Tab-separated table of C-alpha atoms in Angstrom:
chain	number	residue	atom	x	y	z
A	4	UNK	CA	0.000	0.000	0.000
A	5	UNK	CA	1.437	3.613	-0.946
A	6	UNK	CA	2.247	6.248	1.532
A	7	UNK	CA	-0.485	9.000	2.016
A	8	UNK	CA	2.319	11.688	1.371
A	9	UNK	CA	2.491	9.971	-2.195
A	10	UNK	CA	-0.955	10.992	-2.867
A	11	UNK	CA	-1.545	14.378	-4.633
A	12	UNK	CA	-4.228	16.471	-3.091
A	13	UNK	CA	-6.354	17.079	-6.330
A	14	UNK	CA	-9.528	15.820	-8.151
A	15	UNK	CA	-10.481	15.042	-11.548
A	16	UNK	CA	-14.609	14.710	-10.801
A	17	UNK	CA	-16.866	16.644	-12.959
A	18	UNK	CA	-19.187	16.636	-9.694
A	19	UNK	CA	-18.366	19.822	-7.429
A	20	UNK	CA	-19.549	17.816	-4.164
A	21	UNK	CA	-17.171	15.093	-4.839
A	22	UNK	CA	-14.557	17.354	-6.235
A	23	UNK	CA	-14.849	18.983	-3.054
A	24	UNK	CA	-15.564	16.174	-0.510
A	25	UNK	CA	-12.005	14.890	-2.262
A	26	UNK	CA	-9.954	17.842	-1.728
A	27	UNK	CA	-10.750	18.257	1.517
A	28	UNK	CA	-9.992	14.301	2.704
A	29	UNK	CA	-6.670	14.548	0.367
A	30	UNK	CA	-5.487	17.877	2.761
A	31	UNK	CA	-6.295	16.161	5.475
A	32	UNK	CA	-9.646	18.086	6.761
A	33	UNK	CA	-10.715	14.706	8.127
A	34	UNK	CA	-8.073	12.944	9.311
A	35	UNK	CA	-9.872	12.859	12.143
A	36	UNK	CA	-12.814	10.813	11.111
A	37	UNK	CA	-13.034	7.087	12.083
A	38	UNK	CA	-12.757	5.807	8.237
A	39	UNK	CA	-10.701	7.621	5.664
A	40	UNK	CA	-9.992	6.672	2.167
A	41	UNK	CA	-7.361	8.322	-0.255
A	42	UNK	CA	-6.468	7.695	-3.551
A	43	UNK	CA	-7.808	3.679	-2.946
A	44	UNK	CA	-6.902	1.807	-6.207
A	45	UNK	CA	-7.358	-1.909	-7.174
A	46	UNK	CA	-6.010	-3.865	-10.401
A	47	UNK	CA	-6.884	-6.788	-10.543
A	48	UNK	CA	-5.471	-6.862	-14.588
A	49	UNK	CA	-3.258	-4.652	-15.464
A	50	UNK	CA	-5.032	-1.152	-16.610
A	51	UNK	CA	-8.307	-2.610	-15.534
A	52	UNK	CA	-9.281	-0.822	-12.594
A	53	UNK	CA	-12.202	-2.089	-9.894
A	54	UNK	CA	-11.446	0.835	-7.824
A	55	UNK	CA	-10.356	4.291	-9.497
A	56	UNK	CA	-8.463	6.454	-7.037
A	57	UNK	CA	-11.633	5.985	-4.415
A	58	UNK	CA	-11.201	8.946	-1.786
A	59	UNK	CA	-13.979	9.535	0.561
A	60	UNK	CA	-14.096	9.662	4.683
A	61	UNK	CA	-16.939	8.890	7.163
A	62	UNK	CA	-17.666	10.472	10.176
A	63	UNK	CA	-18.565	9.207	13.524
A	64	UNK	CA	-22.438	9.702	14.092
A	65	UNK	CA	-22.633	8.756	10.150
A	66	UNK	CA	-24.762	6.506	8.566
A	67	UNK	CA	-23.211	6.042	5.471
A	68	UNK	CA	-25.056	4.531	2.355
A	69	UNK	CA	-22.910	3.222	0.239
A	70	UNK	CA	-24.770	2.636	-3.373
A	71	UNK	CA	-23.923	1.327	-6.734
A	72	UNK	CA	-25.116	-1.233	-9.857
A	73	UNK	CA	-23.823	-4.801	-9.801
A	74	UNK	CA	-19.866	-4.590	-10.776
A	75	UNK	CA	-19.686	-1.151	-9.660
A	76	UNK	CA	-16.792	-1.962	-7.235
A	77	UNK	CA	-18.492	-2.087	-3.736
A	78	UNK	CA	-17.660	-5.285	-3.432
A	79	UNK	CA	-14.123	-4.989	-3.776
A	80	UNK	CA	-13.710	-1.845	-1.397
A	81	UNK	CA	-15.433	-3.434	1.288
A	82	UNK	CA	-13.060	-6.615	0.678
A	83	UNK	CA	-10.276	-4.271	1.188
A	84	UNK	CA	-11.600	-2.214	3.970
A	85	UNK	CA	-12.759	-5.525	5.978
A	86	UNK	CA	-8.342	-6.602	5.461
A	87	UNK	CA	-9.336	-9.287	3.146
A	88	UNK	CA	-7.549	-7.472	0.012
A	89	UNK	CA	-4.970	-5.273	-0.602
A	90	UNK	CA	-5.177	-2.374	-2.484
A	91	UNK	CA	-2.774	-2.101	-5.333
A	92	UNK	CA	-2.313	1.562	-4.285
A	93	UNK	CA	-3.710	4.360	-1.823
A	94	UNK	CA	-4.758	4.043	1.595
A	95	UNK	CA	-7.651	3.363	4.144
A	96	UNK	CA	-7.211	4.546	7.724
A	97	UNK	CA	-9.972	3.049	10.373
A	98	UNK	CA	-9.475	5.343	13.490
A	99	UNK	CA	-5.736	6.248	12.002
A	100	UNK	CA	-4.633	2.989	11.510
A	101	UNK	CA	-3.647	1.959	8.608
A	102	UNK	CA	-5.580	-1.617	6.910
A	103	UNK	CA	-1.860	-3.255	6.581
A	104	UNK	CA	-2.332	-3.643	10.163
A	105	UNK	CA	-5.032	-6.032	10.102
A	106	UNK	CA	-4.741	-7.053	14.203
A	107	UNK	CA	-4.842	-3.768	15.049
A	108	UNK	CA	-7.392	-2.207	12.853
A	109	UNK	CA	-9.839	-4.949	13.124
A	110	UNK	CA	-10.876	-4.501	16.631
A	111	UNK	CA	-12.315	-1.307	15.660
A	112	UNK	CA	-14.665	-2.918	13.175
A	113	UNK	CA	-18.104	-4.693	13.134
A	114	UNK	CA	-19.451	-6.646	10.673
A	115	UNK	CA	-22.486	-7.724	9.577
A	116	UNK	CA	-22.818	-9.965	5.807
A	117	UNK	CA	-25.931	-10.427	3.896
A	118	UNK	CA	-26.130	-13.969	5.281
A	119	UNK	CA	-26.507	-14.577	8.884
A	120	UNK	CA	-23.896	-16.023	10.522
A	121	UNK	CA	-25.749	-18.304	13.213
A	122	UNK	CA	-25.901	-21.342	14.389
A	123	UNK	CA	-29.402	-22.996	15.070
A	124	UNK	CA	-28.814	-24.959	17.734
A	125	UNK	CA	-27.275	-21.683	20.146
A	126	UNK	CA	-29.712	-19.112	21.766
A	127	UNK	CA	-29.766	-15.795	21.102
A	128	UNK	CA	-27.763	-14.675	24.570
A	129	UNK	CA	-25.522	-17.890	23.707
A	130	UNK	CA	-24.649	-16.005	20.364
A	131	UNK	CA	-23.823	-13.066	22.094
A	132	UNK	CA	-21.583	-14.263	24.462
A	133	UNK	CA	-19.352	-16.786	22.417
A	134	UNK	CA	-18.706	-13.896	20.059
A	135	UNK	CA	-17.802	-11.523	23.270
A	136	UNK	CA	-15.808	-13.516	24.661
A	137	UNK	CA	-14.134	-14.271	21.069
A	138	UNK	CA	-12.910	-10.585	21.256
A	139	UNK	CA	-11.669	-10.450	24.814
A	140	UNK	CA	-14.785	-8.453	26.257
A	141	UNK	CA	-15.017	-7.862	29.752
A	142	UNK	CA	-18.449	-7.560	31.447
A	143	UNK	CA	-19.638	-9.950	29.043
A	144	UNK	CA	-23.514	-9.951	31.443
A	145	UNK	CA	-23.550	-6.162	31.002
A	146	UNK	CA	-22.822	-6.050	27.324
A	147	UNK	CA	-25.017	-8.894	26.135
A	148	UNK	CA	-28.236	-7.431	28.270
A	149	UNK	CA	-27.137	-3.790	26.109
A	150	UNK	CA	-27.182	-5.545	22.975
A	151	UNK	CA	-30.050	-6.847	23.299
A	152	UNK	CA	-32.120	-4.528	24.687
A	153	UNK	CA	-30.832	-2.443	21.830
A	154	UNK	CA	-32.195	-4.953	19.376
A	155	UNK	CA	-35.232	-5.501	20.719
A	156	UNK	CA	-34.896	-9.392	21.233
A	157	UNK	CA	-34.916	-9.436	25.402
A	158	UNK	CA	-38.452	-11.686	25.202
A	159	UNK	CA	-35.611	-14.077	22.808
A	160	UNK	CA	-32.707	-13.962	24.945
A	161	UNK	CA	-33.341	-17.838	25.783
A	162	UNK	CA	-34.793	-19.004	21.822
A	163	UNK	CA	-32.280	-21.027	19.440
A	164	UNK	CA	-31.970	-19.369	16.081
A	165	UNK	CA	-33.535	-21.606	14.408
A	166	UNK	CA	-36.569	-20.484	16.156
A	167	UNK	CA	-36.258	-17.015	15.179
A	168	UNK	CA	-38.356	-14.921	12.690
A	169	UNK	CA	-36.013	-13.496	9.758
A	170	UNK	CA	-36.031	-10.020	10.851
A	171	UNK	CA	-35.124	-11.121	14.123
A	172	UNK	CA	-32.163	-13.535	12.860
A	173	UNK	CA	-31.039	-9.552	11.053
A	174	UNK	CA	-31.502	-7.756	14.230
A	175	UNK	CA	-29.734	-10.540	15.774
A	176	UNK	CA	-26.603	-10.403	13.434
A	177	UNK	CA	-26.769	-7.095	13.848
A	178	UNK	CA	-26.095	-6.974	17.530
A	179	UNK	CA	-23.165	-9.246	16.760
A	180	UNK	CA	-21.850	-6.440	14.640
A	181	UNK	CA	-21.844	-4.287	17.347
A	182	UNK	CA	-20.253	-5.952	19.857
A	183	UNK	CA	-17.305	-4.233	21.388
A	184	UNK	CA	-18.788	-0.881	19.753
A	185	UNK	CA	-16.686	-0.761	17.531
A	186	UNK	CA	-15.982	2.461	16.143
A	187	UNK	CA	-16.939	1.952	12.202
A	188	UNK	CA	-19.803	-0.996	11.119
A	189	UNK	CA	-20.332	-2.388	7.821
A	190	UNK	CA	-23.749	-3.872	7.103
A	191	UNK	CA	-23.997	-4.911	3.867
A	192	UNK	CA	-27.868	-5.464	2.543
A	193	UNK	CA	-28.546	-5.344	6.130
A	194	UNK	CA	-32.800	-5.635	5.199
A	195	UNK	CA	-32.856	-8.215	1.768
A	196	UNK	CA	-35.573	-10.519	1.935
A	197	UNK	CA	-37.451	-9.042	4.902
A	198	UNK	CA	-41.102	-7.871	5.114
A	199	UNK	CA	-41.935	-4.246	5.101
A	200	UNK	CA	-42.599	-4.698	8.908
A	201	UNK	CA	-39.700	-6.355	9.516
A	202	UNK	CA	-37.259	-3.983	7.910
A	203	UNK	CA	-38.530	-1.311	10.076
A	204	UNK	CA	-37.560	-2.818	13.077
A	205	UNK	CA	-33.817	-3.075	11.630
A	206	UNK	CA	-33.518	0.415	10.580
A	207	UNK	CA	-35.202	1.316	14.296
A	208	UNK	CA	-32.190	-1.023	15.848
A	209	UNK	CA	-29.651	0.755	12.974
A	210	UNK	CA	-30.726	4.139	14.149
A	211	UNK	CA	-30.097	3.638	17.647
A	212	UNK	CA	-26.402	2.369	16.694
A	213	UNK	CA	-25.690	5.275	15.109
A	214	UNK	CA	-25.295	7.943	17.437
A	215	UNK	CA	-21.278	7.889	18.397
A	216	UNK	CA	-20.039	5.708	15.162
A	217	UNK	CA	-19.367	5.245	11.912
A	218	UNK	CA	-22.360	2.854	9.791
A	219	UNK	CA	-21.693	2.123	6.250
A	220	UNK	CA	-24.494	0.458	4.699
A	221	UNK	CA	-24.367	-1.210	1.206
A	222	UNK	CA	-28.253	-1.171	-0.354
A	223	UNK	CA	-29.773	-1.210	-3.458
A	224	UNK	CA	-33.199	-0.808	-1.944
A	225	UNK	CA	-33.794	3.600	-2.237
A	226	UNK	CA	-36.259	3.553	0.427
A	227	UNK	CA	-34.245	1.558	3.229
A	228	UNK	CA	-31.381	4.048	2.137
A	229	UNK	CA	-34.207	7.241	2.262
A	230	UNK	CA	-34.676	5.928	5.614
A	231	UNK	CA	-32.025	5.859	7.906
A	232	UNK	CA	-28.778	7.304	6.010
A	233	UNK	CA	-27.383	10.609	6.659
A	234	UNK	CA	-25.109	10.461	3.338
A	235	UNK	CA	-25.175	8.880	0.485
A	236	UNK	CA	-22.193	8.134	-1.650
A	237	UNK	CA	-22.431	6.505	-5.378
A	238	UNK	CA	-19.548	4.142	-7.181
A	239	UNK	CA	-20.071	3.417	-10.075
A	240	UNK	CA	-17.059	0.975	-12.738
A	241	UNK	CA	-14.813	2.154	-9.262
A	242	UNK	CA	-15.213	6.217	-9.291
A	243	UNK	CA	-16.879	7.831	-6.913
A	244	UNK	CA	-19.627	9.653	-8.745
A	245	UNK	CA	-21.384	11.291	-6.047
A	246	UNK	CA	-21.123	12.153	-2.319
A	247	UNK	CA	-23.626	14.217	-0.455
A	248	UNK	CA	-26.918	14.405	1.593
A	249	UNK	CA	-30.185	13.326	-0.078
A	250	UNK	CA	-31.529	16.505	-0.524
A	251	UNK	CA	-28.237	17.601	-2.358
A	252	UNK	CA	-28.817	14.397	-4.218
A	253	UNK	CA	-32.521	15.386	-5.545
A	254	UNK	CA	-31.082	18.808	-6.169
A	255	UNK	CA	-28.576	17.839	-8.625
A	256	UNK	CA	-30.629	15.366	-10.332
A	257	UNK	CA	-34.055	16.724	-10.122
A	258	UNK	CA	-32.758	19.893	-11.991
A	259	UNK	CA	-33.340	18.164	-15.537
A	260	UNK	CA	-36.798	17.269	-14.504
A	261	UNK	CA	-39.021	16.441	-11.691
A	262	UNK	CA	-41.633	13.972	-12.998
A	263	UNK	CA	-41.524	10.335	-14.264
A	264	UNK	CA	-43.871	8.937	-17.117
A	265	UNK	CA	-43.576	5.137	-17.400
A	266	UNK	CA	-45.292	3.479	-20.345
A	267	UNK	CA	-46.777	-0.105	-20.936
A	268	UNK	CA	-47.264	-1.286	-24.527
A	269	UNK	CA	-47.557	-4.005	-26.713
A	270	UNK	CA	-44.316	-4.682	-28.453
A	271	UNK	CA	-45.431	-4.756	-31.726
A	272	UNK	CA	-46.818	-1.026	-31.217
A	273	UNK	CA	-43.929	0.488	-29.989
A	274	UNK	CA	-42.923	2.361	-32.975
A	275	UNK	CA	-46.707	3.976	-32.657
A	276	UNK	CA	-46.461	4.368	-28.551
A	277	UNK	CA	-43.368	6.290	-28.698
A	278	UNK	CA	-44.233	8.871	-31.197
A	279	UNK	CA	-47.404	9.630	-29.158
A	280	UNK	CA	-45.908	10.212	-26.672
A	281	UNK	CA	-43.009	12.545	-28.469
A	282	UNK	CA	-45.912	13.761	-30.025
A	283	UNK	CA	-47.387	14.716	-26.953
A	284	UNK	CA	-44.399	15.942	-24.496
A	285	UNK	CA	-42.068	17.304	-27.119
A	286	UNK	CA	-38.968	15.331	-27.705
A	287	UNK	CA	-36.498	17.901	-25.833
A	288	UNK	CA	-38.273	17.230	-22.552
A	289	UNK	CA	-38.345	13.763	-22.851
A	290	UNK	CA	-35.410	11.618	-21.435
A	291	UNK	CA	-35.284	8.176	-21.964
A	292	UNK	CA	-34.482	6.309	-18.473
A	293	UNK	CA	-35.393	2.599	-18.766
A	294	UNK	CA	-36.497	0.372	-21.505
A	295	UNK	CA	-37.596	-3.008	-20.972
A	296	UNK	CA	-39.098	-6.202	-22.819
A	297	UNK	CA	-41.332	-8.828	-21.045
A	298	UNK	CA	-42.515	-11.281	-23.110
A	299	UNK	CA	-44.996	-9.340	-25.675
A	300	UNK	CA	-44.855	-6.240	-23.917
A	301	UNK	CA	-42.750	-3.103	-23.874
A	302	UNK	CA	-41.949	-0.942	-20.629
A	303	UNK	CA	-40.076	2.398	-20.911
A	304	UNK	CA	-39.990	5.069	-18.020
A	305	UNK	CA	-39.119	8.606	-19.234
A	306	UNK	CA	-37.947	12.092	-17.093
A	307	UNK	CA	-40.333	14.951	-18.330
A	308	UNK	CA	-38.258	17.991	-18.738
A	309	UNK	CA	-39.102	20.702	-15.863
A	310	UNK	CA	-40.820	23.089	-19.134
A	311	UNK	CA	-43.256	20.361	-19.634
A	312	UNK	CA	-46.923	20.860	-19.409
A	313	UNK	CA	-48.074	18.143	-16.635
A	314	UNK	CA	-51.759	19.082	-17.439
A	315	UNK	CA	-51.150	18.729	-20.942
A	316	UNK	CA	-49.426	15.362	-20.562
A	317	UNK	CA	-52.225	14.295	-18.208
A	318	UNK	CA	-55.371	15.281	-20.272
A	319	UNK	CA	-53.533	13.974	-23.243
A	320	UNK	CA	-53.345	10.788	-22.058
A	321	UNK	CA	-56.631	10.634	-20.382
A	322	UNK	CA	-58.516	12.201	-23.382
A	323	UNK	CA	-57.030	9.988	-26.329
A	324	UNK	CA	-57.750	6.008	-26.786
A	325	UNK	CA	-54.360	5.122	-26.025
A	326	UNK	CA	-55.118	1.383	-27.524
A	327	UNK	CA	-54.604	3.291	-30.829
A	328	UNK	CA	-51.033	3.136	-30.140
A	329	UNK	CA	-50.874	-0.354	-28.021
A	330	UNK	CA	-50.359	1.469	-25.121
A	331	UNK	CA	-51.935	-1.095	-22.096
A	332	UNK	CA	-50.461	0.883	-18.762
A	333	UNK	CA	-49.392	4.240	-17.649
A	334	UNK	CA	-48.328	6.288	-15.215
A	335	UNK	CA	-47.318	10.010	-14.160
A	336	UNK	CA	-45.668	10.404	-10.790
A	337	UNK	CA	-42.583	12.958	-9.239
A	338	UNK	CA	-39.313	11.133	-9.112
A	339	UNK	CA	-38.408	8.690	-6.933
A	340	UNK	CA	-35.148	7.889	-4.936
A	341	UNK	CA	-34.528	4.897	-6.848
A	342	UNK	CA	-34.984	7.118	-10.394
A	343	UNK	CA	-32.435	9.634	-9.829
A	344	UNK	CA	-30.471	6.771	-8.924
A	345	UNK	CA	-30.940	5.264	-12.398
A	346	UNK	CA	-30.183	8.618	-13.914
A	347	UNK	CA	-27.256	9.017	-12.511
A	348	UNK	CA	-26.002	5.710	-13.114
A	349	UNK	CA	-27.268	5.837	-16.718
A	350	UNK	CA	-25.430	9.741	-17.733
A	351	UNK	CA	-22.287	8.080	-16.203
A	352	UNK	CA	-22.572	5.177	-18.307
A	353	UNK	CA	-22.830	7.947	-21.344
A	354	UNK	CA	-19.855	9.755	-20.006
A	355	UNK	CA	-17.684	6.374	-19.617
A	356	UNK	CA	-18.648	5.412	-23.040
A	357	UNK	CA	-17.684	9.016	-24.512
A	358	UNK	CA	-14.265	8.262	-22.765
A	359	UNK	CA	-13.970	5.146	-24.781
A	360	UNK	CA	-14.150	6.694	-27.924
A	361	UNK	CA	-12.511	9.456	-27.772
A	362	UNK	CA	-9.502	6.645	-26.404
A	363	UNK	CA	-10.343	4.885	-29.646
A	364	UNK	CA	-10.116	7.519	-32.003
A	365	UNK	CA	-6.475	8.628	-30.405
A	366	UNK	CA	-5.285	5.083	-30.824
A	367	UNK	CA	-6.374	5.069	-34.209
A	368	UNK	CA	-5.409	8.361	-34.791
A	369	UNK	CA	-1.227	6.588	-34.053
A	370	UNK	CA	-1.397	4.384	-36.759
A	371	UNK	CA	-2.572	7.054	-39.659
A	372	UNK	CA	-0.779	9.834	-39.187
């Protein structure tokens, strides 16, 4: 792993809340914090990067949503931030110690996979205690009654885990995480596969974690990140793409528009279905954000422009017989989490693939001159 006095203290995002989130963890503005990243870099193949310079730092009293599409790197940096990887360059500091250190480091961490790590056979309390006594607690009685009244599974304290509801087998794994309180937890899809109700009671038991710590959660789900994260941060092919609160988030994003129109047609119409809809919105405050084919029919969800006419669009679509042009569903609706999400991910991909080209043409561009 480099030295931190090998890294430069500049930025080459586009974003001004990264740019500026990066130059101030490069100069050192928070060295403090319990989890810094500089300049993180991994090659796993020569010039094929999973992480791309990755700076970023997390605060204590943070809950940290870490977000990003399949292969987008997250994977990787959490590898290398749990001491399972090294970086090929950069560094990662968890409460100012370096991640070369892996026995000293660790004990500052919790943990907490997107599979439980239980036995079925061991009580709740049982759980608690083997794993407290694993990392050389003292007042193990204290600390397990804590935990658990923090997760709200006291009534369990004496039920085997194979007894336990889902939610509680997360709440559960979560306490695990925490024991020690350790100053930085990673919980990575800490709610998949849990029932609206059940979630909750996570994200109650995350909140009340969060206080004097630093919580990085991985998610794809918008709301569970809507819910309890203070930050959010997006990677994307290993940059960081954007850093901020939500509201910053919705203000970058929800500049180009503010509205969503998704479409449901019959395949074989969608020639017909789109120009309507051109037709109908004008084509410069239309923006294309998904497009999907099941089976016979078509799905695509559009951003209308912020100069857009909702009335229009809505009486349009109401007023017309929309079979005419094989349209089946529709819908008209302000932005959600998860969209901006999408449109970020998507103008990246554009950018990325712009990159490409232009790499293309200068290669190219060698051999006929």
């Amino acid at each position: 792993m480099n030295k931190e006095k090998t890294i430069k203290v500049e930025s080459n995002s586009n974003n001004p809340l990264v740019y500026q989130h990066e130059i101030d963890v490069l100069s050192g503005k928070f060295d403090h914090c319990p989890l810094v990243v500089k300049g993180l870099t991994k090659e796993y193949i020569k010039g094929e990067r999973a992480l791309d310079e990755l700076t970023f730092a997390v605060e204590a009293g943070t809950c940290f949503g870490l977000l990003g599409p399949n292969g987008s790197g997250k994977t990787t940096l959490l590898s290398i931030l749990y001491g399972l990887l090294l970086p090929t360059s950069g560094s990662a500091k968890i409460c100012g110690k370096d991640l070369t250190k892996a026995g000293v480091f660790r004990k500052h961490i919790g943990v907490s996979m997107q599979f439980d790590v239980l036995w079925d056979t061991l009580t709740t309390s049982e759980h608690l205690y083997f794993y407290a006594r694993a990392k050389g607690i003292q007042n193990t009685e204290e600390h397990v009654a804590d935990l658990l009244n923090s997760v709200s599974l006291v009534s369990k304290r004496d039920s085997q885990a194979k007894d336990l509801s889902g939610g509680m087998r997360r709440r559960l794994s979560l306490a695990i995480a925490m024991i020690g309180s350790p100053s930085v937890v990673f919980l990575d899809e800490p709610t998949t596969g849990l029932d609206p109700v059940s979630k909750r009671d996570v994200w109650n038991a995350i909140l009340k974690f969060q206080r004097d710590r630093a919580i990085i959660v991985t998610t794809h789900d918008m709301d569970e990140a809507s819910a309890i994260c203070s930050k959010l941060a997006v990677v994307n092919r290993g940059e960081l793409i954007f850093i901020g609160e939500e509201f910053e988030f919705r203000e970058q994003l929800e500049s180009e528009f503010k509205y969503v129109l998704e479409l449901q047609f019959i395949e074989s119409s969608r020639d017909k279905a789109i120009d309507f809809i051109t037709r109908l919105v004008g084509e410069d405050q239309l923006v294309k954000m998904k497009d999907d084919i099941e089976g016979i029919e078509g799905k695509i969800s559009y951003g209308v422009g912020k100069d857009a006419s909702i009335n229009t669009i809505w009486n349009g679509m109401r007023e017309q017989d929309l079979s005419d042009f094989g349209i089946t569903e529709w819908q008209l609706g302000e932005t959600s989490l998860e969209t901006l999400f999408l449109q970020l991910i998507n103008s990246q991909a554009i950018i990325i693939k712009d990159k490409k080209q232009e790499w293309y043409r200068r290669l190219i561009g060698l051999f006929i001159k």
